[in-house]
Amino acid sequence: MWCNQRCGLLAVAIVGAVLAILGGVMIPVGNHMVEKTIKRESVIEKGTIAYQNWVVPGSAIYRQFWLFDVQNPEEVMMNGSNPILKQKGPYTYRMRYKPKENITEHVDNTLSYLQPNIIRFEPEMSIGSENDNITTVNLAVVAAPALFKAGLIQALMDIWMKASKSNFLQTRSVKEILWGYEDPFLKKIPMVKVNTVVGVFYPYNETLDGPYQIHSGKNDLAKKGIIITYNNSRTIRYWKSYCGMVNGTDGASFHPFMNQSEELRFFSSDICRSMSAKFESEQMVKGIQLFRFVIPPSAFASPLTNPDNICFCTDITVSKNCTLGGVMDISACKAGKPVYISLPHFLHASKEFFQYVDGLKPDVEEHKTFLDIEPTTGFTLHFAKRLQINILVKPNIKITALKKVKHHFIFPILWLNESAIISDEKADVFRSKVTNKIKLLHFLQLALMIVGSVIFLGFLIAFFLCKGKSPK
């Protein structure tokens, strides 16, 4: 009887040990199964989840605009006073809802494609109509002297500006400012063939961006989505040295199995340069744990703060010999138009840029750019890309409309927030197919190890206690 009892206790202890060992064995085996599935679905090739979300973004992408409305136009034009700016918005547009075009899969595991630029106004997500009026800088009047520097040409331009009653400021609809209007001053220019349509994003709608060529990740998942060439080139010709390199992905996804110490790189054709983002915090979005990466202040910092930015400094006058930060000259990639970009409301910019405009209120949380990435898959499930579009204004004695301008300064036109977040439906699918399965696997592994260990130790102790009480 005592033997049977001891044998039973020993057998149960052995079962517990087996369960604990099984739980331990499941860790590498289960992880391998998860890793194999993730790797298979992360490759950008037909039939995978990554390909499906790459051809057409899985989440709706919106671009919101806040336009700066000048509150004191008469004082600005008559006395050269600082413009008092008040943002109006958002005016919201749906974008990137059409599939990529001319998709070609190459034998070297790369893909090439064109990205359609398409926008659709969303009135229910906007504060008003596209026909709302905004008083802002006259784009043609300010840009013309930057494009045509000869004194005689500028004197002629002054005549045509007066004839068309064009001033330093103008009032236009939101739709005209964003997507284009026929400018009366440019229409007055005789003989020379000039495109008379002007707009901050003209031409954009129904155009194509690219071609792009990217890695599919089939042979090397670490390269998944990384852009090899843009417009058939590895570099952007507007910048010298390494600043012209096309680095990283398009930001929609990255390689799977990410860690927080990484520096993510992505390319934006809107601003003609590559950027990098660094880990900031962990976020919970619709029940999914994500890593938040943000664009650091150093991205637009002066070369004094970030020496790597020296090749982005192209205008020593505006930047005061490359000592000012927060604003970047991209005129070279905008056909010579004096366009400057910054973060909204001059966030992280040098105080000098606030001297000649009033009404800006930078806020880190509202105006920063971030990407929330699911680390196991590398998919970007939530992001917000925020930028401000500005134009350089200079006084000009030959042009009447610009004579009252007292100093050169950066004039904010608008700021935008391009964003997307995984939908509730897709979040449910993602949790059921990815995160919940991983959590269940980890739970089973841990449960088997704990239960098995408890059973093993408990019954092993009972076995020895029983052995000590057995008859001599």
CSV table of N, CA and C in Angstrom, one decimal, residues 190-265:
chain,number,residue,atom,x,y,z
A,190,PRO,N,2.8,89.5,-71.6
A,190,PRO,CA,2.6,89.3,-73.0
A,190,PRO,C,3.8,88.4,-73.5
A,191,MET,N,3.5,87.8,-74.7
A,191,MET,CA,4.5,87.1,-75.5
A,191,MET,C,5.1,85.9,-74.8
A,192,VAL,N,5.7,86.0,-73.6
A,192,VAL,CA,6.4,84.9,-73.0
A,192,VAL,C,5.4,83.9,-72.5
A,193,LYS,N,5.6,82.6,-72.8
A,193,LYS,CA,4.7,81.6,-72.4
A,193,LYS,C,4.9,81.3,-70.9
A,194,VAL,N,3.9,81.6,-70.1
A,194,VAL,CA,4.0,81.4,-68.6
A,194,VAL,C,2.7,80.7,-68.2
A,195,ASN,N,3.0,79.7,-67.3
A,195,ASN,CA,1.8,79.0,-66.7
A,195,ASN,C,1.1,80.0,-65.8
A,196,THR,N,-0.1,80.3,-66.1
A,196,THR,CA,-0.8,81.3,-65.3
A,196,THR,C,-1.6,80.7,-64.1
A,197,VAL,N,-1.5,79.4,-63.9
A,197,VAL,CA,-2.2,78.8,-62.8
A,197,VAL,C,-1.3,78.7,-61.6
A,198,VAL,N,-1.7,79.2,-60.4
A,198,VAL,CA,-0.9,79.2,-59.2
A,198,VAL,C,-1.7,78.6,-58.1
A,199,GLY,N,-1.0,77.8,-57.2
A,199,GLY,CA,-1.7,77.2,-56.0
A,199,GLY,C,-0.6,76.6,-55.2
A,200,VAL,N,-0.8,76.5,-53.9
A,200,VAL,CA,0.2,75.9,-53.0
A,200,VAL,C,0.6,74.5,-53.4
A,201,PHE,N,-0.5,73.7,-53.8
A,201,PHE,CA,-0.2,72.3,-54.2
A,201,PHE,C,-0.5,72.0,-55.7
A,202,TYR,N,-0.4,73.1,-56.5
A,202,TYR,CA,-0.7,72.9,-57.9
A,202,TYR,C,0.6,72.6,-58.6
A,203,PRO,N,0.7,71.6,-59.5
A,203,PRO,CA,-0.4,70.6,-59.8
A,203,PRO,C,-0.2,69.4,-58.8
A,204,TYR,N,-1.3,68.9,-58.4
A,204,TYR,CA,-1.3,67.7,-57.5
A,204,TYR,C,-2.4,66.7,-57.9
A,205,ASN,N,-3.6,67.1,-57.8
A,205,ASN,CA,-4.7,66.2,-58.0
A,205,ASN,C,-4.6,65.5,-59.4
A,206,GLU,N,-4.8,64.2,-59.4
A,206,GLU,CA,-4.7,63.3,-60.6
A,206,GLU,C,-3.4,63.4,-61.3
A,207,THR,N,-2.3,63.5,-60.5
A,207,THR,CA,-1.0,63.4,-61.0
A,207,THR,C,-0.4,62.1,-60.5
A,208,LEU,N,0.8,61.7,-60.9
A,208,LEU,CA,1.5,60.5,-60.5
A,208,LEU,C,2.8,60.9,-59.8
A,209,ASP,N,3.1,60.2,-58.7
A,209,ASP,CA,4.4,60.4,-58.0
A,209,ASP,C,5.2,59.2,-58.3
A,210,GLY,N,6.5,59.5,-58.6
A,210,GLY,CA,7.4,58.4,-58.9
A,210,GLY,C,8.0,58.4,-60.3
A,211,PRO,N,8.5,57.3,-60.8
A,211,PRO,CA,8.4,55.9,-60.2
A,211,PRO,C,9.3,55.7,-59.0
A,212,TYR,N,8.8,54.7,-58.2
A,212,TYR,CA,9.5,54.2,-57.1
A,212,TYR,C,10.0,52.8,-57.4
A,213,GLN,N,11.1,52.4,-56.8
A,213,GLN,CA,11.5,51.0,-56.8
A,213,GLN,C,11.9,50.6,-55.4
A,214,ILE,N,11.3,49.5,-54.9
A,214,ILE,CA,11.5,49.1,-53.5
A,214,ILE,C,11.9,47.7,-53.4
A,215,HIS,N,12.4,47.3,-52.2
A,215,HIS,CA,12.7,45.9,-51.9
A,215,HIS,C,11.4,45.3,-51.4
A,216,SER,N,11.1,44.0,-51.9
A,216,SER,CA,9.9,43.3,-51.4
A,216,SER,C,10.1,42.7,-50.0
A,217,GLY,N,11.4,42.4,-49.7
A,217,GLY,CA,11.7,41.8,-48.4
A,217,GLY,C,11.7,40.3,-48.5
A,218,LYS,N,11.6,39.7,-49.7
A,218,LYS,CA,11.5,38.3,-49.9
A,218,LYS,C,12.8,37.6,-49.5
A,219,ASN,N,13.9,38.1,-49.8
A,219,ASN,CA,15.2,37.5,-49.5
A,219,ASN,C,15.8,38.0,-48.2
A,220,ASP,N,15.4,39.3,-47.9
A,220,ASP,CA,15.9,39.9,-46.7
A,220,ASP,C,14.8,40.8,-46.1
A,221,LEU,N,14.2,40.3,-45.0
A,221,LEU,CA,13.1,41.1,-44.5
A,221,LEU,C,13.5,42.4,-43.8
A,222,ALA,N,14.8,42.5,-43.5
A,222,ALA,CA,15.3,43.8,-43.0
A,222,ALA,C,15.2,44.9,-44.0
A,223,LYS,N,15.1,44.6,-45.3
A,223,LYS,CA,15.1,45.6,-46.3
A,223,LYS,C,13.7,45.8,-46.8
A,224,LYS,N,12.7,45.2,-46.2
A,224,LYS,CA,11.3,45.2,-46.7
A,224,LYS,C,10.8,46.7,-46.8
A,225,GLY,N,10.4,47.1,-48.0
A,225,GLY,CA,9.8,48.4,-48.2
A,225,GLY,C,10.8,49.5,-48.4
A,226,ILE,N,12.1,49.2,-48.3
A,226,ILE,CA,13.1,50.3,-48.4
A,226,ILE,C,13.2,50.7,-49.9
A,227,ILE,N,13.2,52.0,-50.1
A,227,ILE,CA,13.2,52.6,-51.4
A,227,ILE,C,14.6,52.5,-52.0
A,228,ILE,N,14.7,51.9,-53.2
A,228,ILE,CA,16.0,51.7,-53.9
A,228,ILE,C,16.2,53.0,-54.7
A,229,THR,N,15.2,53.3,-55.5
A,229,THR,CA,15.3,54.5,-56.4
A,229,THR,C,14.0,55.3,-56.4
A,230,TYR,N,14.1,56.6,-56.5
A,230,TYR,CA,13.0,57.5,-56.7
A,230,TYR,C,13.2,58.3,-58.0
A,231,ASN,N,12.3,58.2,-58.9
A,231,ASN,CA,12.5,58.9,-60.2
A,231,ASN,C,13.7,58.3,-60.9
A,232,ASN,N,13.9,57.0,-60.7
A,232,ASN,CA,15.1,56.3,-61.3
A,232,ASN,C,16.4,56.8,-60.8
A,233,SER,N,16.5,57.3,-59.6
A,233,SER,CA,17.7,57.8,-59.1
A,233,SER,C,17.8,57.4,-57.6
A,234,ARG,N,19.1,57.2,-57.1
A,234,ARG,CA,19.3,56.9,-55.7
A,234,ARG,C,19.4,58.2,-54.9
A,235,THR,N,19.5,59.3,-55.6
A,235,THR,CA,19.6,60.6,-54.9
A,235,THR,C,18.6,61.6,-55.4
A,236,ILE,N,18.5,62.7,-54.5
A,236,ILE,CA,17.7,63.8,-54.9
A,236,ILE,C,18.7,64.9,-55.3
A,237,ARG,N,18.6,65.4,-56.5
A,237,ARG,CA,19.6,66.3,-57.1
A,237,ARG,C,19.6,67.7,-56.4
A,238,TYR,N,18.6,68.0,-55.6
A,238,TYR,CA,18.5,69.3,-55.0
A,238,TYR,C,19.5,69.5,-53.9
A,239,TRP,N,20.0,68.4,-53.3
A,239,TRP,CA,20.9,68.5,-52.1
A,239,TRP,C,22.2,68.0,-52.4
A,240,LYS,N,23.3,68.5,-51.8
A,240,LYS,CA,24.6,68.0,-52.0
A,240,LYS,C,24.9,66.9,-51.0
A,241,SER,N,25.9,66.1,-51.3
A,241,SER,CA,26.4,65.1,-50.4
A,241,SER,C,25.3,64.2,-49.9
A,242,TYR,N,25.4,63.7,-48.7
A,242,TYR,CA,24.5,62.7,-48.1
A,242,TYR,C,23.1,63.2,-48.0
A,243,CYS,N,22.8,64.5,-47.9
A,243,CYS,CA,21.5,65.1,-47.8
A,243,CYS,C,20.6,64.7,-48.9
A,244,GLY,N,21.2,64.3,-50.1
A,244,GLY,CA,20.4,64.0,-51.3
A,244,GLY,C,20.1,62.5,-51.3
A,245,MET,N,20.5,61.7,-50.4
A,245,MET,CA,20.3,60.2,-50.4
A,245,MET,C,18.8,59.9,-50.2
A,246,VAL,N,18.3,59.0,-50.9
A,246,VAL,CA,16.9,58.5,-50.7
A,246,VAL,C,17.0,57.3,-49.7
A,247,ASN,N,16.6,57.5,-48.5
A,247,ASN,CA,16.8,56.5,-47.4
A,247,ASN,C,15.5,56.0,-46.9
A,248,GLY,N,15.4,54.8,-46.5
A,248,GLY,CA,14.3,54.2,-45.8
A,248,GLY,C,13.1,53.9,-46.7
A,249,THR,N,11.9,53.7,-46.0
A,249,THR,CA,10.7,53.3,-46.7
A,249,THR,C,9.9,54.5,-46.9
A,250,ASP,N,8.6,54.3,-47.3
A,250,ASP,CA,7.7,55.5,-47.5
A,250,ASP,C,7.0,55.8,-46.2
A,251,GLY,N,7.3,55.1,-45.1
A,251,GLY,CA,6.7,55.3,-43.8
A,251,GLY,C,5.4,54.5,-43.5
A,252,ALA,N,4.9,53.8,-44.5
A,252,ALA,CA,3.7,53.0,-44.3
A,252,ALA,C,4.0,51.7,-43.5
A,253,SER,N,5.2,51.2,-43.7
A,253,SER,CA,5.5,49.9,-42.9
A,253,SER,C,7.1,49.8,-42.9
A,254,PHE,N,7.5,49.0,-41.9
A,254,PHE,CA,8.9,48.8,-41.7
A,254,PHE,C,9.1,47.3,-41.6
A,255,HIS,N,10.4,46.9,-41.3
A,255,HIS,CA,10.6,45.4,-41.2
A,255,HIS,C,10.0,44.9,-39.9
A,256,PRO,N,9.7,43.6,-39.8
A,256,PRO,CA,9.1,43.1,-38.6
A,256,PRO,C,10.1,42.9,-37.5
A,257,PHE,N,9.6,42.6,-36.3
A,257,PHE,CA,10.4,42.4,-35.1
A,257,PHE,C,11.3,43.6,-34.8
A,258,MET,N,10.7,44.7,-34.7
A,258,MET,CA,11.4,46.0,-34.4
A,258,MET,C,11.8,46.1,-32.9
A,259,ASN,N,12.8,46.9,-32.6
A,259,ASN,CA,13.1,47.2,-31.2
A,259,ASN,C,13.2,48.7,-31.0
A,260,GLN,N,13.1,49.1,-29.8
A,260,GLN,CA,13.0,50.5,-29.5
A,260,GLN,C,14.3,51.3,-29.7
A,261,SER,N,15.4,50.7,-29.8
A,261,SER,CA,16.7,51.4,-30.0
A,261,SER,C,16.9,51.8,-31.5
A,262,GLU,N,16.1,51.3,-32.4
A,262,GLU,CA,16.3,51.6,-33.8
A,262,GLU,C,16.0,53.1,-34.1
A,263,GLU,N,16.6,53.6,-35.2
A,263,GLU,CA,16.3,54.9,-35.8
A,263,GLU,C,15.7,54.6,-37.1
A,264,LEU,N,14.4,54.9,-37.2
A,264,LEU,CA,13.7,54.6,-38.5
A,264,LEU,C,13.9,55.7,-39.5
A,265,ARG,N,14.1,55.3,-40.8
A,265,ARG,CA,14.3,56.3,-41.8
A,265,ARG,C,13.2,56.1,-42.9
